[in-house]
Amino acid sequence: MAELYKWTPALERPEDLQRLLVGRESLLKRLLQAIADAAEQWSPQHFLLIGPRGIGKTHLLLLLYHSVKGTIKWDESFQNLSKSCEPILFSEEQYGIGSLAELLIGILKQLKEHTPNEKLERLLAHVQDAPIPGEAEREMILEYLLQQSNEMGKRLLLLLDNLQIILGNFTEEDQGRLRSILMSQDLFMIIGSAPTLFEAVLNYEAPFYNFFENIWLKEITFEEVEALLKKRLEHDKRTDILERFDEYRSRIRAIVHLTGGNPRLILSLYQVFVEGEILEVERALLKLLDELTPYFQDRMKGLSEQQRKIIEAMALADSLSTPTEIAHLARLAANVVTSQLKRLQELGYVRSYKEKGKRETLYDISEQLFRLWRQMRVEAGRRRLSFLVKFLKIWFSEQEISRFAEKLVREMLSWRGEAEQMRETIDKLYYVQEAAPSYMHPAIHSQRISGLIALGDLSEAEREMQEREARLQSEADKEVFAFECVNIGVAYGLTAKHEQAAKWFRKALELKPDLHKAWNNLGVTYAEKQEYDRAIEAYRKAL
């Protein structure tokens, strides 16, 4: 499988970025048209792309950059954008930009790479010598940029990822000066991105209030997820899956459910998607969730303490919850939870649902993959991971679960005499058992208990038996359980643990009083204990 740079799309080849664009084609063309139209305008429109991490903001900015540079081609309408526009692309993180002067220095550095000249190099050396570049350096750079822009007949297109960080570092004077430049000088066009609206554009007293045209990036649809996966499969030449793509639709629905339609998370799940076997899927999922840790931690960092508590409560809950239930789980006042849920919904962290005929609104986390990640982090180190069961239920069909169960049982039997491998298979079979529909549980559970008995782990087998007893369903199931009780009783008898053996034989007889095998083994047990009258009575029952 070809390398996939989910977290640093700038490392992808421009043509791959173009090929993997899904669900944003019309938006990209609209922005390219705005760039083309700006060549004929004095004061162009400036844009702000808004959406959570992974929604495709950086992907779009990269495509705009390569489209204007001419690295990638679209239709004839956008062939000559480089004649009127010079794109300047800043990386996602710009920790060194704390002022307008430093932003302008960053522009100079990029111009030096694209179109170096002696005057630019002298200016750059001069302003970089200043201990703290300030107003003098700022105005000096602006004068040079205006001169160069006029000479080239080009406007500078500033593509600013995480604009909220850049403007957030500016003083009010710097913000005001930048807005003044944008309004009075034919120099810059800005297309920026941010995870949500921020103070510099929200505060009606701030210089950039109502300045940008805000474009909210939504999650991609089921059909668009299909298209994205097909493009990726074609890129990796996975004809084996493409030829049977219709068989994977239930799994694609699972991807949409788990990711909330977030393109980056969809591509993260791609490795799991192409794995066909349950054991490979489990390994791929655990690896993926571990790799997603910095991403989800970063998502949580952007929230207030109250919001984090609400998200935590929802992630660890078993189902959709009402605001009252969330308030109880998060130990917060109901009115606080209600107002914060509204804000979290605006930010794309949660979704609301209305059940037909009911008044209360239910809330759930938008990215179910986050729920699995959070449960993994909480359960890590425990013997059994409930989040893995939830994933398997979402990911696999009943038929696939049944097939995996049969395969694992065969594998378990083949490991007789190999204790470590056999135990690992029994543990894997637990997740299949729990993910399977209820009517499959008894058969899978019985096989696991048989495996534990064969291993000689009778204490664990007994714990499983107690759990199995609590889940008994039909009369037929009770009869099967009675035979299992005999098996574990025999295993205890072989280790001379006669009290435990007798207990399980009697339990078998409670369920099936005419089970002669249980009466016979109970007679053997009493004889071993030298309780001959009871042994004779048991033998008579057996006969």
XYZ file of C-alpha atoms in Angstrom:
543
model
C 0.000 0.000 0.000
C 1.360 3.418 -0.962
C 2.392 5.769 1.841
C -0.390 8.008 3.108
C 0.492 11.239 4.937
C -2.739 11.759 6.875
C -1.299 14.343 9.251
C 0.991 16.208 6.831
C -0.784 16.349 3.460
C 1.897 18.748 2.171
C 4.141 15.676 1.810
C 1.744 14.186 -0.737
C 2.435 14.673 -4.428
C 0.232 17.473 -5.871
C -1.356 15.063 -8.381
C -2.290 12.690 -5.519
C -3.900 15.566 -3.620
C -5.864 16.379 -6.777
C -6.864 12.728 -7.301
C -8.070 12.275 -3.712
C -10.240 15.408 -3.650
C -13.809 14.357 -2.858
C -16.843 16.416 -1.910
C -15.032 19.775 -2.244
C -14.779 20.106 -6.028
C -17.422 22.826 -6.361
C -15.948 24.786 -3.436
C -12.438 24.586 -4.905
C -13.685 25.882 -8.268
C -15.567 28.670 -6.547
C -12.386 29.788 -4.749
C -10.313 29.520 -7.936
C -12.943 31.636 -9.697
C -12.722 34.216 -6.904
C -8.922 34.307 -7.377
C -9.382 34.708 -11.138
C -11.991 37.470 -10.657
C -9.693 39.286 -8.201
C -7.346 40.102 -11.095
C -9.982 42.538 -12.342
C -10.909 43.963 -8.919
C -9.319 46.578 -6.688
C -10.476 45.047 -3.418
C -10.936 41.270 -3.619
C -13.097 39.139 -1.338
C -11.193 37.389 1.464
C -12.236 33.944 2.714
C -12.083 31.947 5.926
C -12.488 28.147 5.736
C -13.915 26.827 9.006
C -14.098 23.257 10.260
C -12.538 20.811 12.734
C -9.139 19.240 12.229
C -9.119 16.654 9.485
C -12.113 18.093 7.622
C -9.966 19.066 4.606
C -8.935 22.708 5.138
C -5.208 22.113 4.581
C -5.964 19.889 1.585
C -7.906 22.736 -0.024
C -5.216 25.329 0.677
C -2.579 23.043 -0.863
C -4.724 22.517 -3.958
C -5.242 26.275 -4.296
C -1.489 26.808 -4.046
C -0.626 24.180 -6.689
C -3.480 25.316 -8.938
C -2.293 28.927 -8.952
C 1.345 27.862 -9.407
C 0.258 25.698 -12.322
C 1.607 22.468 -10.816
C -1.805 20.845 -11.324
C -4.331 21.588 -14.049
C -8.111 21.874 -13.997
C -10.220 23.205 -16.865
C -9.200 26.055 -19.153
C -10.774 28.692 -16.906
C -7.938 28.409 -14.388
C -4.878 27.882 -16.627
C -3.246 31.306 -16.243
C -3.802 32.280 -12.620
C -0.038 32.552 -12.024
C 0.072 35.552 -14.374
C -1.974 37.690 -11.980
C -1.301 36.046 -8.653
C 1.699 34.847 -6.635
C 0.645 32.267 -4.003
C 2.331 32.274 -0.606
C 1.525 29.160 1.416
C 2.265 29.034 5.143
C 2.496 25.684 6.930
C -0.155 24.511 9.413
C 1.911 25.567 12.414
C 3.566 28.994 12.458
C 5.030 29.269 15.939
C 7.480 31.998 14.904
C 4.873 34.549 13.763
C 3.922 36.830 16.623
C 3.440 40.111 14.801
C 2.562 41.590 11.418
C 6.255 42.339 10.840
C 7.118 38.667 11.327
C 4.326 37.614 8.946
C 5.767 39.954 6.317
C 9.256 38.538 6.902
C 7.783 35.087 6.281
C 6.406 36.364 2.953
C 9.848 37.716 2.006
C 11.474 34.349 2.748
C 9.064 32.565 0.438
C 9.491 35.141 -2.313
C 13.243 34.642 -2.032
C 12.735 30.931 -2.750
C 10.445 31.597 -5.715
C 11.945 34.725 -7.314
C 15.254 35.652 -5.637
C 16.861 39.029 -6.365
C 19.631 41.074 -4.808
C 17.365 43.825 -3.438
C 15.100 41.274 -1.721
C 18.072 39.490 -0.147
C 19.506 42.768 1.193
C 16.147 43.769 2.656
C 15.655 40.352 4.233
C 19.114 40.425 5.778
C 18.451 43.928 7.141
C 15.077 43.226 8.770
C 16.266 39.912 10.201
C 19.142 41.727 11.915
C 16.632 43.675 14.001
C 16.387 42.079 17.500
C 12.601 42.535 17.477
C 11.223 43.565 14.064
C 8.750 46.409 14.602
C 6.986 49.234 12.823
C 10.047 50.453 10.886
C 10.779 47.009 9.479
C 7.087 46.384 8.810
C 6.687 49.542 6.711
C 9.969 48.905 4.907
C 8.783 45.438 3.825
C 5.358 46.764 2.805
C 6.972 49.413 0.603
C 9.083 46.732 -1.106
C 6.123 44.360 -1.572
C 3.969 47.112 -3.109
C 6.761 48.014 -5.508
C 7.320 44.363 -6.507
C 3.579 43.761 -6.872
C 3.272 46.727 -9.243
C 6.323 45.661 -11.268
C 5.130 42.042 -11.623
C 1.497 43.009 -12.054
C 0.647 40.375 -9.478
C -1.263 40.305 -6.228
C 0.044 38.102 -3.390
C -2.362 35.314 -2.439
C -1.774 34.535 1.246
C -2.878 31.005 2.147
C -2.864 31.024 5.937
C -3.630 27.800 7.772
C -4.701 28.245 11.401
C -5.377 31.940 10.921
C -6.774 32.089 14.461
C -3.253 31.535 15.833
C -1.642 34.155 13.599
C -4.207 36.907 14.236
C -4.435 35.874 17.884
C -0.722 36.687 18.284
C -1.091 40.146 16.713
C -1.577 43.249 18.788
C -4.715 45.290 18.116
C -2.497 47.777 16.248
C -1.108 44.996 14.016
C -4.601 43.719 13.290
C -5.782 47.226 12.449
C -2.768 47.872 10.206
C -3.304 44.609 8.306
C -6.963 45.409 7.725
C -5.995 48.902 6.531
C -3.558 47.374 4.023
C -6.189 44.943 2.765
C -8.750 47.731 2.351
C -6.526 50.453 0.869
C -3.751 48.645 -1.033
C -4.091 46.315 -4.018
C -1.520 43.945 -2.534
C -2.966 40.884 -0.756
C -5.813 38.437 -1.054
C -6.222 36.157 1.988
C -7.719 32.685 2.123
C -7.297 31.407 5.661
C -8.534 28.512 7.739
C -9.529 27.964 11.357
C -11.214 25.194 13.344
C -13.962 27.588 14.429
C -14.792 31.287 14.600
C -12.433 33.154 16.928
C -12.165 36.403 18.837
C -10.567 38.461 16.038
C -13.566 37.809 13.743
C -16.319 37.404 16.344
C -15.832 40.551 18.427
C -17.736 43.407 16.778
C -15.091 45.843 18.100
C -12.217 43.844 16.511
C -10.748 44.985 13.152
C -11.714 41.757 11.337
C -15.320 41.582 12.504
C -17.468 40.679 9.457
C -14.404 41.021 7.228
C -14.085 37.492 5.796
C -16.612 35.446 3.940
C -16.929 32.429 6.223
C -17.175 29.026 4.542
C -18.086 26.146 6.840
C -16.700 22.799 5.682
C -19.167 20.004 6.359
C -18.528 16.286 6.709
C -18.588 14.339 3.464
C -21.593 12.148 2.653
C -21.864 8.368 2.343
C -21.597 8.589 -1.469
C -18.527 10.831 -1.156
C -16.923 8.423 1.319
C -17.462 5.658 -1.255
C -15.821 7.805 -3.923
C -12.848 8.620 -1.662
C -12.256 4.954 -0.799
C -12.523 3.948 -4.463
C -9.928 6.569 -5.397
C -7.602 5.329 -2.683
C -8.090 1.680 -3.724
C -7.358 2.597 -7.337
C -4.239 4.441 -6.168
C -3.099 1.283 -4.330
C -4.177 -1.010 -7.222
C -6.448 -3.019 -4.889
C -8.490 -4.585 -7.697
C -9.383 -7.480 -5.350
C -11.565 -5.103 -3.292
C -12.707 -2.882 -6.159
C -14.153 -5.892 -7.998
C -16.263 -6.774 -4.922
C -16.915 -3.203 -3.783
C -20.669 -3.709 -3.365
C -19.946 -6.319 -0.671
C -18.227 -3.628 1.416
C -21.141 -1.190 1.666
C -22.042 -2.182 5.234
C -18.429 -1.556 6.217
C -18.497 1.843 4.497
C -21.586 2.730 6.553
C -19.552 1.757 9.611
C -16.769 4.126 8.492
C -19.241 7.006 8.130
C -20.697 6.187 11.566
C -17.278 6.001 13.233
C -15.727 9.074 11.628
C -18.731 11.364 11.311
C -17.645 11.958 7.672
C -14.259 13.476 8.610
C -11.958 12.840 5.585
C -8.766 12.509 7.629
C -10.324 9.938 9.965
C -11.774 8.102 6.964
C -8.315 7.753 5.452
C -7.029 6.718 8.881
C -9.551 3.857 8.888
C -8.527 2.866 5.373
C -5.892 0.422 6.681
C -8.556 -1.296 8.774
C -10.944 -1.244 5.801
C -8.623 -3.224 3.528
C -8.004 -5.940 6.130
C -10.363 -8.856 5.676
C -9.638 -11.047 8.699
C -10.787 -10.261 12.207
C -7.371 -10.676 13.841
C -5.717 -8.319 11.342
C -8.571 -5.844 11.831
C -8.086 -5.941 15.597
C -4.356 -5.266 15.293
C -4.914 -2.503 12.722
C -7.582 -0.860 14.900
C -5.441 -0.868 18.050
C -2.502 0.553 16.085
C -4.733 3.213 14.529
C -6.266 4.283 17.847
C -2.784 4.539 19.343
C -1.593 6.673 16.401
C -4.665 8.915 16.717
C -3.794 9.795 20.324
C -2.072 13.149 19.526
C -4.945 14.110 17.192
C -7.676 13.475 19.764
C -5.626 14.973 22.592
C -5.270 18.121 20.506
C -9.040 18.140 19.871
C -9.661 18.017 23.623
C -7.129 20.769 24.338
C -9.242 23.244 22.407
C -12.166 22.806 24.822
C -12.974 24.400 28.165
C -12.924 22.293 31.325
C -16.737 22.008 31.345
C -16.800 20.995 27.683
C -14.126 18.329 28.278
C -16.158 16.886 31.158
C -19.250 16.700 28.956
C -17.366 15.010 26.092
C -15.759 12.559 28.530
C -19.146 11.637 30.030
C -20.653 11.103 26.574
C -17.681 9.063 25.329
C -17.883 6.641 28.256
C -21.690 6.357 28.208
C -23.217 3.243 26.663
C -25.685 5.054 24.419
C -27.121 8.396 23.343
C -27.942 10.591 26.321
C -30.289 13.402 27.259
C -28.854 16.652 28.682
C -30.138 15.573 32.137
C -28.298 12.243 31.903
C -25.126 13.950 30.687
C -25.349 16.460 33.554
C -25.529 13.572 36.042
C -22.589 11.717 34.457
C -20.459 14.879 34.174
C -21.475 16.163 37.617
C -22.456 19.563 36.188
C -25.568 21.704 36.461
C -28.212 20.890 33.838
C -28.385 24.479 32.521
C -24.582 24.527 32.080
C -24.718 21.265 30.117
C -27.548 22.535 27.886
C -25.691 25.715 26.919
C -22.380 23.892 26.420
C -24.013 21.195 24.260
C -25.260 23.921 21.941
C -21.724 25.307 21.654
C -20.207 21.834 21.143
C -22.718 21.170 18.386
C -21.683 24.385 16.630
C -18.047 23.290 16.891
C -18.857 19.900 15.371
C -18.068 17.803 18.457
C -21.593 16.524 19.106
C -24.809 15.815 17.208
C -28.407 15.941 18.350
C -31.215 13.522 17.550
C -34.973 13.703 18.037
C -36.857 10.468 18.644
C -40.286 10.388 17.026
C -43.040 11.070 19.542
C -40.616 12.131 22.307
C -39.909 15.614 23.579
C -36.334 15.262 24.814
C -33.360 15.662 22.517
C -30.642 13.008 22.570
C -26.974 13.834 22.064
C -24.039 11.798 20.817
C -20.410 12.381 19.839
C -19.973 13.164 16.130
C -16.823 11.058 15.757
C -17.554 7.596 17.130
C -13.889 6.786 16.570
C -13.210 9.264 19.385
C -15.521 7.237 21.639
C -13.550 4.065 20.850
C -10.262 5.898 21.401
C -11.370 7.275 24.762
C -12.628 3.867 25.904
C -9.342 2.293 24.767
C -7.377 4.816 26.849
C -9.532 4.106 29.908
C -9.520 0.318 29.476
C -5.843 -0.031 28.463
C -4.195 -2.608 30.714
C -7.424 -4.413 31.468
C -7.770 -8.017 30.395
C -10.825 -7.413 28.233
C -11.537 -4.373 26.123
C -15.221 -3.587 25.687
C -14.501 -0.956 23.019
C -13.149 -3.708 20.756
C -16.441 -5.604 21.023
C -18.330 -2.423 20.056
C -16.096 -1.937 17.040
C -16.530 -5.517 15.807
C -20.319 -5.194 16.109
C -20.242 -2.098 13.930
C -17.658 -3.388 11.454
C -18.644 -6.977 10.646
C -21.863 -8.607 9.474
C -23.447 -11.598 11.247
C -22.232 -13.877 8.472
C -18.655 -12.643 8.860
C -18.777 -13.049 12.651
C -20.080 -16.617 12.227
C -17.308 -17.405 9.741
C -14.637 -15.964 12.031
C -15.991 -17.963 14.985
C -15.759 -21.237 13.036
C -12.245 -20.387 11.892
C -11.057 -19.533 15.416
C -12.568 -22.723 16.875
C -10.677 -24.782 14.287
C -7.545 -22.824 15.099
C -8.051 -23.378 18.844
C -8.381 -27.140 18.366
C -5.247 -27.211 16.234
C -3.257 -25.686 19.105
C -3.890 -28.558 21.565
C -0.633 -29.078 23.389
C 0.515 -25.492 22.634
C -0.743 -23.668 25.713
C 0.263 -20.083 24.810
C -1.177 -20.141 21.286
C -4.326 -21.891 22.459
C -4.963 -19.323 25.193
C -4.453 -16.447 22.753
C -7.030 -17.978 20.402
C -9.504 -18.452 23.288
C -9.078 -14.775 24.172
C -9.687 -13.725 20.554
C -12.752 -15.943 20.481
C -14.143 -13.974 23.446
C -14.422 -10.802 21.312
C -16.128 -12.718 18.507
C -18.517 -14.254 21.058
C -19.478 -10.868 22.502
C -19.827 -9.231 19.089
C -21.979 -12.085 17.741
C -25.801 -11.996 17.823
C -27.244 -13.491 21.022
C -28.324 -16.741 19.350
C -24.652 -17.496 18.542
C -23.378 -16.896 22.094
C -24.025 -20.345 23.599
C -22.173 -22.299 20.917
C -19.115 -19.991 20.896
C -19.052 -19.804 24.699
C -19.173 -23.599 24.963
C -16.191 -23.925 22.657
C -14.188 -21.453 24.732
C -15.011 -23.327 27.949
C -13.931 -26.601 26.304
C -10.667 -24.937 25.373
C -10.052 -23.749 28.935
C -10.767 -27.239 30.268
C -8.325 -28.700 27.743
C -5.754 -26.163 28.963
C -6.359 -27.282 32.543
C -7.354 -23.756 33.609
C -10.345 -24.923 35.643
C -10.701 -21.786 37.764
C -11.084 -19.674 34.616
C -13.385 -22.294 33.099
C -15.525 -22.140 36.245
C -15.770 -18.341 36.009
C -16.857 -18.688 32.396
C -19.396 -21.337 33.427
C -20.930 -18.976 35.974
C -21.185 -16.285 33.304
C -22.616 -18.814 30.868
C -25.246 -19.896 33.422
C -26.369 -16.305 33.896
C -27.010 -16.082 30.138
C -28.926 -19.325 29.650
C -31.692 -18.772 27.116
C -33.776 -21.664 25.776
C -34.483 -25.138 27.196
C -32.194 -26.575 24.531
C -29.456 -24.228 25.727
C -29.980 -25.394 29.320
C -29.601 -28.999 28.188
C -26.311 -28.207 26.429
C -25.145 -26.400 29.575
C -25.917 -29.512 31.636
C -23.480 -31.532 29.484
C -20.882 -28.762 29.912
C -21.305 -29.038 33.690
C -20.485 -32.751 33.410
C -17.338 -31.953 31.396
C -15.988 -29.520 33.941
C -16.903 -31.920 36.746
C -14.901 -34.670 35.013
C -11.939 -32.299 34.655
C -12.041 -31.545 38.398
C -12.309 -35.273 39.137
C -9.177 -35.999 37.129
C -7.281 -33.588 39.402
C -8.779 -35.246 42.513
C -10.790 -32.151 43.427
C -13.823 -34.209 44.340
C -15.882 -31.491 46.076
C -15.759 -29.239 43.007
C -16.461 -32.230 40.751
C -19.553 -33.231 42.758
C -20.813 -29.621 42.733
C -20.817 -29.471 38.913
C -22.392 -32.922 38.500
C -25.226 -31.893 40.857
C -25.658 -28.624 38.912
C -26.017 -30.687 35.707
C -28.699 -32.797 37.365
C -30.640 -29.725 38.497
C -31.058 -28.836 34.835
C -31.473 -32.377 33.467
C -32.427 -34.912 36.215
C -32.288 -37.883 33.817
C -28.718 -37.210 32.612
C -27.216 -40.659 33.237
C -23.677 -39.492 32.500
C -23.932 -37.002 35.368
C -25.318 -39.672 37.775
C -22.586 -42.105 36.795
C -19.760 -39.581 37.312
C -21.318 -38.467 40.595
C -21.202 -42.128 41.697
C -17.510 -42.314 40.782
C -16.839 -39.141 42.766
C -18.643 -40.423 45.889
C -16.762 -43.723 45.621
C -13.442 -41.816 45.497
C -14.556 -39.999 48.657
C -15.479 -43.380 50.217
C -19.111 -42.289 50.585
C -20.309 -45.677 49.372
C -24.031 -45.434 50.147
C -24.299 -42.211 48.168
C -22.191 -43.731 45.400
C -24.509 -46.784 45.157
C -27.591 -44.523 45.039
C -26.021 -42.450 42.229
C -25.119 -45.593 40.253
C -28.695 -46.868 40.597
C -29.989 -43.556 39.218
C -27.565 -43.875 36.307
C -28.819 -47.393 35.557
